[in-house]
Amino acid sequence: MEAPYTSTRYRPRKKDLHVTFGHYYRVDLFNATLDKQLHELNSRFNEETIELLSLSSSLSLKEINVDEICLLVEKYYPQDFTDQEKIQLRYQLEIFNIDKSKNIKLGGASTISDLCKSLVDTKKRETYYLVDRVIRLILTLPVSTATTERGFSAMKIFKNRLRNKMSDDYLANSLVIYIEKEIAENFDSESIIDEFKNLKGRRAEL
């Protein structure tokens, strides 16, 4: 790694003769790759998203940080909990921490999804219904992000230069069918035709 590095792409200059293989792989490849990955992460996840993920990670610890989860609910899910439920959530989390330390299934959950499954398996879901609600809201985050990504990808396919004048309603309806193609495949064409036929009398037979 201490041998002089000589590029095969261009003729080496005099000041490049001191560059070693170790320096090339560390600076030009490894550090450059890390910088690119950090740039992509920073552009994809803003500070609010990082804070949300950081606060939600407390649920996967052996002892849940009650203050962080309450802050998470207060800041990011204010419409999903009433003021009374926010107060009750703190008490539920404190009792849940005690129950988690004594219950093998609850304490053995290493991820948030495992914790959600263990609540169902131990039939504790109804007892800690507010905790279960927080967990399910957090678990929907990846789905929401993936749906948004699929939406933008589908928009690039539908609204191109040849079809850039379509109305917003037509575009939205087309995107829904394209994105949710698994659901749309279950629709019966005959039932759709009958539905349109019943909406308004038509001269021609559908």
PDB file of C-alpha atoms in Angstrom:
ATOM      1  CA  MET A   1       0.000   0.000   0.000  1.00  0.00           C
ATOM      2  CA  GLU A   2       3.024   2.308   0.331  1.00  0.00           C
ATOM      3  CA  ALA A   3       4.049   1.848  -3.296  1.00  0.00           C
ATOM      4  CA  PRO A   4       3.568   4.855  -5.589  1.00  0.00           C
ATOM      5  CA  TYR A   5       0.190   4.894  -7.300  1.00  0.00           C
ATOM      6  CA  THR A   6       0.145   5.428 -11.044  1.00  0.00           C
ATOM      7  CA  SER A   7      -3.133   6.114 -12.781  1.00  0.00           C
ATOM      8  CA  THR A   8      -3.866   4.276 -16.008  1.00  0.00           C
ATOM      9  CA  ARG A   9      -6.376   6.924 -17.159  1.00  0.00           C
ATOM     10  CA  TYR A  10      -4.020   9.835 -17.649  1.00  0.00           C
ATOM     11  CA  ARG A  11      -0.326  10.616 -17.760  1.00  0.00           C
ATOM     12  CA  PRO A  12       0.917  11.179 -14.190  1.00  0.00           C
ATOM     13  CA  ARG A  13       2.106  14.632 -13.248  1.00  0.00           C
ATOM     14  CA  LYS A  14       5.144  15.348 -11.110  1.00  0.00           C
ATOM     15  CA  LYS A  15       3.082  16.238  -8.038  1.00  0.00           C
ATOM     16  CA  ASP A  16       1.198  12.919  -8.313  1.00  0.00           C
ATOM     17  CA  LEU A  17       4.340  10.842  -7.801  1.00  0.00           C
ATOM     18  CA  HIS A  18       4.038  11.073  -3.983  1.00  0.00           C
ATOM     19  CA  VAL A  19       0.551   9.525  -4.023  1.00  0.00           C
ATOM     20  CA  THR A  20       0.584   5.955  -2.711  1.00  0.00           C
ATOM     21  CA  PHE A  21      -1.948   3.169  -3.164  1.00  0.00           C
ATOM     22  CA  GLY A  22      -2.993   3.603   0.476  1.00  0.00           C
ATOM     23  CA  HIS A  23      -3.649   7.317  -0.030  1.00  0.00           C
ATOM     24  CA  TYR A  24      -5.581   6.656  -3.252  1.00  0.00           C
ATOM     25  CA  TYR A  25      -7.895   4.032  -1.780  1.00  0.00           C
ATOM     26  CA  ARG A  26      -8.421   5.973   1.451  1.00  0.00           C
ATOM     27  CA  VAL A  27      -8.987   9.478   0.038  1.00  0.00           C
ATOM     28  CA  ASP A  28     -10.079   9.087  -3.562  1.00  0.00           C
ATOM     29  CA  LEU A  29     -12.275   6.008  -3.112  1.00  0.00           C
ATOM     30  CA  PHE A  30     -13.270   5.365   0.513  1.00  0.00           C
ATOM     31  CA  ASN A  31     -13.746   8.970   1.675  1.00  0.00           C
ATOM     32  CA  ALA A  32     -15.350   9.988  -1.610  1.00  0.00           C
ATOM     33  CA  THR A  33     -17.855   7.134  -1.323  1.00  0.00           C
ATOM     34  CA  LEU A  34     -18.682   8.081   2.281  1.00  0.00           C
ATOM     35  CA  ASP A  35     -19.216  11.717   1.277  1.00  0.00           C
ATOM     36  CA  LYS A  36     -21.572  10.678  -1.496  1.00  0.00           C
ATOM     37  CA  GLN A  37     -23.592   8.399   0.800  1.00  0.00           C
ATOM     38  CA  LEU A  38     -23.847  11.096   3.483  1.00  0.00           C
ATOM     39  CA  HIS A  39     -24.984  13.591   0.874  1.00  0.00           C
ATOM     40  CA  GLU A  40     -27.710  11.209  -0.323  1.00  0.00           C
ATOM     41  CA  LEU A  41     -28.884  10.541   3.245  1.00  0.00           C
ATOM     42  CA  ASN A  42     -28.965  14.239   4.105  1.00  0.00           C
ATOM     43  CA  SER A  43     -30.921  15.071   0.965  1.00  0.00           C
ATOM     44  CA  ARG A  44     -33.443  12.273   1.565  1.00  0.00           C
ATOM     45  CA  PHE A  45     -33.927  12.637   5.342  1.00  0.00           C
ATOM     46  CA  ASN A  46     -34.305  16.127   6.778  1.00  0.00           C
ATOM     47  CA  GLU A  47     -33.804  17.059  10.444  1.00  0.00           C
ATOM     48  CA  GLU A  48     -37.447  16.427  11.347  1.00  0.00           C
ATOM     49  CA  THR A  49     -37.372  12.931   9.876  1.00  0.00           C
ATOM     50  CA  ILE A  50     -34.131  12.097  11.677  1.00  0.00           C
ATOM     51  CA  GLU A  51     -35.567  13.363  14.960  1.00  0.00           C
ATOM     52  CA  LEU A  52     -38.720  11.315  14.420  1.00  0.00           C
ATOM     53  CA  LEU A  53     -36.717   8.144  13.769  1.00  0.00           C
ATOM     54  CA  SER A  54     -34.438   8.857  16.732  1.00  0.00           C
ATOM     55  CA  LEU A  55     -37.343   9.327  19.146  1.00  0.00           C
ATOM     56  CA  SER A  56     -39.199   6.264  17.866  1.00  0.00           C
ATOM     57  CA  SER A  57     -36.098   4.071  18.305  1.00  0.00           C
ATOM     58  CA  SER A  58     -36.654   4.303  22.061  1.00  0.00           C
ATOM     59  CA  LEU A  59     -39.445   1.734  21.718  1.00  0.00           C
ATOM     60  CA  SER A  60     -36.963  -0.973  20.729  1.00  0.00           C
ATOM     61  CA  LEU A  61     -34.815  -0.495  23.861  1.00  0.00           C
ATOM     62  CA  LYS A  62     -35.071  -2.694  26.942  1.00  0.00           C
ATOM     63  CA  GLU A  63     -36.459   0.264  28.881  1.00  0.00           C
ATOM     64  CA  ILE A  64     -38.574   2.734  26.927  1.00  0.00           C
ATOM     65  CA  ASN A  65     -37.748   6.394  27.405  1.00  0.00           C
ATOM     66  CA  VAL A  66     -41.146   7.739  28.445  1.00  0.00           C
ATOM     67  CA  ASP A  67     -40.242  11.396  27.915  1.00  0.00           C
ATOM     68  CA  GLU A  68     -39.055  10.784  24.344  1.00  0.00           C
ATOM     69  CA  ILE A  69     -42.212   8.896  23.330  1.00  0.00           C
ATOM     70  CA  CYS A  70     -44.435  11.570  24.885  1.00  0.00           C
ATOM     71  CA  LEU A  71     -42.458  14.221  22.994  1.00  0.00           C
ATOM     72  CA  LEU A  72     -42.856  12.188  19.814  1.00  0.00           C
ATOM     73  CA  VAL A  73     -46.640  12.089  20.213  1.00  0.00           C
ATOM     74  CA  GLU A  74     -46.877  15.746  21.186  1.00  0.00           C
ATOM     75  CA  LYS A  75     -44.780  16.947  18.251  1.00  0.00           C
ATOM     76  CA  TYR A  76     -45.638  14.607  15.382  1.00  0.00           C
ATOM     77  CA  TYR A  77     -49.020  13.031  16.202  1.00  0.00           C
ATOM     78  CA  PRO A  78     -51.047  15.759  17.955  1.00  0.00           C
ATOM     79  CA  GLN A  79     -54.199  14.962  15.966  1.00  0.00           C
ATOM     80  CA  ASP A  80     -54.138  11.238  16.776  1.00  0.00           C
ATOM     81  CA  PHE A  81     -54.363  11.643  20.553  1.00  0.00           C
ATOM     82  CA  THR A  82     -56.597  13.771  22.717  1.00  0.00           C
ATOM     83  CA  ASP A  83     -55.174  15.775  25.627  1.00  0.00           C
ATOM     84  CA  GLN A  84     -56.515  13.197  28.055  1.00  0.00           C
ATOM     85  CA  GLU A  85     -54.977  10.331  26.081  1.00  0.00           C
ATOM     86  CA  LYS A  86     -51.592  12.068  26.076  1.00  0.00           C
ATOM     87  CA  ILE A  87     -51.677  12.126  29.880  1.00  0.00           C
ATOM     88  CA  GLN A  88     -52.810   8.489  30.026  1.00  0.00           C
ATOM     89  CA  LEU A  89     -50.058   7.488  27.586  1.00  0.00           C
ATOM     90  CA  ARG A  90     -47.359   8.508  30.056  1.00  0.00           C
ATOM     91  CA  TYR A  91     -48.877   6.292  32.764  1.00  0.00           C
ATOM     92  CA  GLN A  92     -49.305   3.406  30.334  1.00  0.00           C
ATOM     93  CA  LEU A  93     -45.663   3.644  29.270  1.00  0.00           C
ATOM     94  CA  GLU A  94     -44.430   3.627  32.863  1.00  0.00           C
ATOM     95  CA  ILE A  95     -46.521   0.535  33.692  1.00  0.00           C
ATOM     96  CA  PHE A  96     -45.535  -1.048  30.366  1.00  0.00           C
ATOM     97  CA  ASN A  97     -41.845  -0.699  31.260  1.00  0.00           C
ATOM     98  CA  ILE A  98     -42.448  -2.658  34.463  1.00  0.00           C
ATOM     99  CA  ASP A  99     -44.485  -5.312  32.644  1.00  0.00           C
ATOM    100  CA  LYS A 100     -41.866  -5.530  29.898  1.00  0.00           C
ATOM    101  CA  SER A 101     -39.096  -6.311  32.372  1.00  0.00           C
ATOM    102  CA  LYS A 102     -41.105  -9.225  33.794  1.00  0.00           C
ATOM    103  CA  ASN A 103     -42.616 -10.631  30.596  1.00  0.00           C
ATOM    104  CA  ILE A 104     -40.215 -12.710  28.476  1.00  0.00           C
ATOM    105  CA  LYS A 105     -42.059 -12.172  25.201  1.00  0.00           C
ATOM    106  CA  LEU A 106     -42.348  -8.409  25.631  1.00  0.00           C
ATOM    107  CA  GLY A 107     -38.783  -8.060  26.868  1.00  0.00           C
ATOM    108  CA  GLY A 108     -37.403 -10.235  24.076  1.00  0.00           C
ATOM    109  CA  ALA A 109     -38.697  -7.983  21.281  1.00  0.00           C
ATOM    110  CA  SER A 110     -35.658  -6.445  19.580  1.00  0.00           C
ATOM    111  CA  THR A 111     -37.493  -4.359  16.967  1.00  0.00           C
ATOM    112  CA  ILE A 112     -40.624  -2.213  16.927  1.00  0.00           C
ATOM    113  CA  SER A 113     -42.425  -4.689  14.651  1.00  0.00           C
ATOM    114  CA  ASP A 114     -41.565  -7.545  17.041  1.00  0.00           C
ATOM    115  CA  LEU A 115     -42.909  -5.475  19.919  1.00  0.00           C
ATOM    116  CA  CYS A 116     -46.168  -4.968  18.041  1.00  0.00           C
ATOM    117  CA  LYS A 117     -46.471  -8.736  17.443  1.00  0.00           C
ATOM    118  CA  SER A 118     -45.674  -9.535  21.070  1.00  0.00           C
ATOM    119  CA  LEU A 119     -48.454  -7.206  22.227  1.00  0.00           C
ATOM    120  CA  VAL A 120     -50.896  -9.244  20.162  1.00  0.00           C
ATOM    121  CA  ASP A 121     -49.450 -12.628  21.183  1.00  0.00           C
ATOM    122  CA  THR A 122     -49.529 -11.786  24.903  1.00  0.00           C
ATOM    123  CA  LYS A 123     -53.020 -10.253  24.564  1.00  0.00           C
ATOM    124  CA  LYS A 124     -51.703  -7.003  26.028  1.00  0.00           C
ATOM    125  CA  ARG A 125     -52.864  -4.929  23.094  1.00  0.00           C
ATOM    126  CA  GLU A 126     -56.115  -3.857  24.715  1.00  0.00           C
ATOM    127  CA  THR A 127     -54.424  -3.176  28.047  1.00  0.00           C
ATOM    128  CA  TYR A 128     -51.827  -0.885  26.489  1.00  0.00           C
ATOM    129  CA  TYR A 129     -54.009   0.392  23.662  1.00  0.00           C
ATOM    130  CA  LEU A 130     -52.320   3.801  23.558  1.00  0.00           C
ATOM    131  CA  VAL A 131     -48.859   2.243  23.360  1.00  0.00           C
ATOM    132  CA  ASP A 132     -50.132  -0.019  20.597  1.00  0.00           C
ATOM    133  CA  ARG A 133     -51.454   3.003  18.720  1.00  0.00           C
ATOM    134  CA  VAL A 134     -48.077   4.752  18.883  1.00  0.00           C
ATOM    135  CA  ILE A 135     -46.312   1.632  17.614  1.00  0.00           C
ATOM    136  CA  ARG A 136     -48.692   1.216  14.684  1.00  0.00           C
ATOM    137  CA  LEU A 137     -48.357   4.872  13.706  1.00  0.00           C
ATOM    138  CA  ILE A 138     -44.580   4.518  13.649  1.00  0.00           C
ATOM    139  CA  LEU A 139     -44.736   1.291  11.637  1.00  0.00           C
ATOM    140  CA  THR A 140     -46.733   3.033   8.900  1.00  0.00           C
ATOM    141  CA  LEU A 141     -43.846   5.455   8.213  1.00  0.00           C
ATOM    142  CA  PRO A 142     -41.959   3.152   5.781  1.00  0.00           C
ATOM    143  CA  VAL A 143     -45.195   2.420   3.926  1.00  0.00           C
ATOM    144  CA  SER A 144     -46.001   6.118   3.614  1.00  0.00           C
ATOM    145  CA  THR A 145     -42.510   6.879   2.319  1.00  0.00           C
ATOM    146  CA  ALA A 146     -42.615   4.015  -0.188  1.00  0.00           C
ATOM    147  CA  THR A 147     -46.052   5.093  -1.423  1.00  0.00           C
ATOM    148  CA  THR A 148     -44.750   8.617  -2.043  1.00  0.00           C
ATOM    149  CA  GLU A 149     -41.737   7.257  -3.919  1.00  0.00           C
ATOM    150  CA  ARG A 150     -43.993   5.070  -6.063  1.00  0.00           C
ATOM    151  CA  GLY A 151     -46.242   8.048  -6.729  1.00  0.00           C
ATOM    152  CA  PHE A 152     -43.428  10.220  -8.076  1.00  0.00           C
ATOM    153  CA  SER A 153     -42.066   7.346 -10.148  1.00  0.00           C
ATOM    154  CA  ALA A 154     -45.482   6.715 -11.663  1.00  0.00           C
ATOM    155  CA  MET A 155     -45.949  10.431 -12.367  1.00  0.00           C
ATOM    156  CA  LYS A 156     -42.788  10.430 -14.484  1.00  0.00           C
ATOM    157  CA  ILE A 157     -44.239   7.583 -16.540  1.00  0.00           C
ATOM    158  CA  PHE A 158     -47.694   9.104 -17.025  1.00  0.00           C
ATOM    159  CA  LYS A 159     -46.995  12.800 -17.418  1.00  0.00           C
ATOM    160  CA  ASN A 160     -44.289  12.959 -20.048  1.00  0.00           C
ATOM    161  CA  ARG A 161     -43.754  15.403 -22.893  1.00  0.00           C
ATOM    162  CA  LEU A 162     -46.411  13.700 -25.017  1.00  0.00           C
ATOM    163  CA  ARG A 163     -49.041  13.914 -22.274  1.00  0.00           C
ATOM    164  CA  ASN A 164     -48.140  17.039 -20.349  1.00  0.00           C
ATOM    165  CA  LYS A 165     -51.524  18.753 -20.813  1.00  0.00           C
ATOM    166  CA  MET A 166     -53.750  16.234 -19.046  1.00  0.00           C
ATOM    167  CA  SER A 167     -55.961  17.618 -16.284  1.00  0.00           C
ATOM    168  CA  ASP A 168     -55.111  17.107 -12.625  1.00  0.00           C
ATOM    169  CA  ASP A 169     -58.206  14.981 -11.997  1.00  0.00           C
ATOM    170  CA  TYR A 170     -57.443  12.638 -14.879  1.00  0.00           C
ATOM    171  CA  LEU A 171     -53.809  12.396 -13.790  1.00  0.00           C
ATOM    172  CA  ALA A 172     -54.769  11.651 -10.173  1.00  0.00           C
ATOM    173  CA  ASN A 173     -57.272   8.961 -11.203  1.00  0.00           C
ATOM    174  CA  SER A 174     -54.759   7.318 -13.526  1.00  0.00           C
ATOM    175  CA  LEU A 175     -52.049   7.367 -10.861  1.00  0.00           C
ATOM    176  CA  VAL A 176     -54.310   5.735  -8.274  1.00  0.00           C
ATOM    177  CA  ILE A 177     -55.031   2.801 -10.577  1.00  0.00           C
ATOM    178  CA  TYR A 178     -51.392   2.474 -11.598  1.00  0.00           C
ATOM    179  CA  ILE A 179     -49.968   2.682  -8.055  1.00  0.00           C
ATOM    180  CA  GLU A 180     -52.598   0.375  -6.554  1.00  0.00           C
ATOM    181  CA  LYS A 181     -52.478  -2.054  -9.456  1.00  0.00           C
ATOM    182  CA  GLU A 182     -52.707  -5.057  -7.092  1.00  0.00           C
ATOM    183  CA  ILE A 183     -56.147  -3.862  -5.954  1.00  0.00           C
ATOM    184  CA  ALA A 184     -57.230  -2.748  -9.424  1.00  0.00           C
ATOM    185  CA  GLU A 185     -56.559  -6.228 -10.832  1.00  0.00           C
ATOM    186  CA  ASN A 186     -59.403  -7.565  -8.654  1.00  0.00           C
ATOM    187  CA  PHE A 187     -61.963  -5.266 -10.296  1.00  0.00           C
ATOM    188  CA  ASP A 188     -64.410  -6.832 -12.707  1.00  0.00           C
ATOM    189  CA  SER A 189     -64.756  -4.955 -16.002  1.00  0.00           C
ATOM    190  CA  GLU A 190     -68.424  -5.907 -16.329  1.00  0.00           C
ATOM    191  CA  SER A 191     -69.269  -4.481 -12.896  1.00  0.00           C
ATOM    192  CA  ILE A 192     -67.548  -1.201 -13.807  1.00  0.00           C
ATOM    193  CA  ILE A 193     -69.529  -0.989 -17.063  1.00  0.00           C
ATOM    194  CA  ASP A 194     -72.769  -1.671 -15.180  1.00  0.00           C
ATOM    195  CA  GLU A 195     -71.886   1.023 -12.664  1.00  0.00           C
ATOM    196  CA  PHE A 196     -71.404   3.625 -15.411  1.00  0.00           C
ATOM    197  CA  LYS A 197     -74.589   2.438 -17.091  1.00  0.00           C
ATOM    198  CA  ASN A 198     -76.607   3.009 -13.927  1.00  0.00           C
ATOM    199  CA  LEU A 199     -75.174   6.493 -13.376  1.00  0.00           C
ATOM    200  CA  LYS A 200     -76.787   7.981 -16.473  1.00  0.00           C
ATOM    201  CA  GLY A 201     -78.996   6.835 -19.288  1.00  0.00           C
ATOM    202  CA  ARG A 202     -77.059   6.447 -22.526  1.00  0.00           C
ATOM    203  CA  ARG A 203     -78.147   6.180 -26.125  1.00  0.00           C
ATOM    204  CA  ALA A 204     -75.622   3.527 -27.023  1.00  0.00           C
ATOM    205  CA  GLU A 205     -75.582   0.164 -25.300  1.00  0.00           C
ATOM    206  CA  LEU A 206     -72.452  -0.341 -23.158  1.00  0.00           C
TER     207      LEU A 206
END
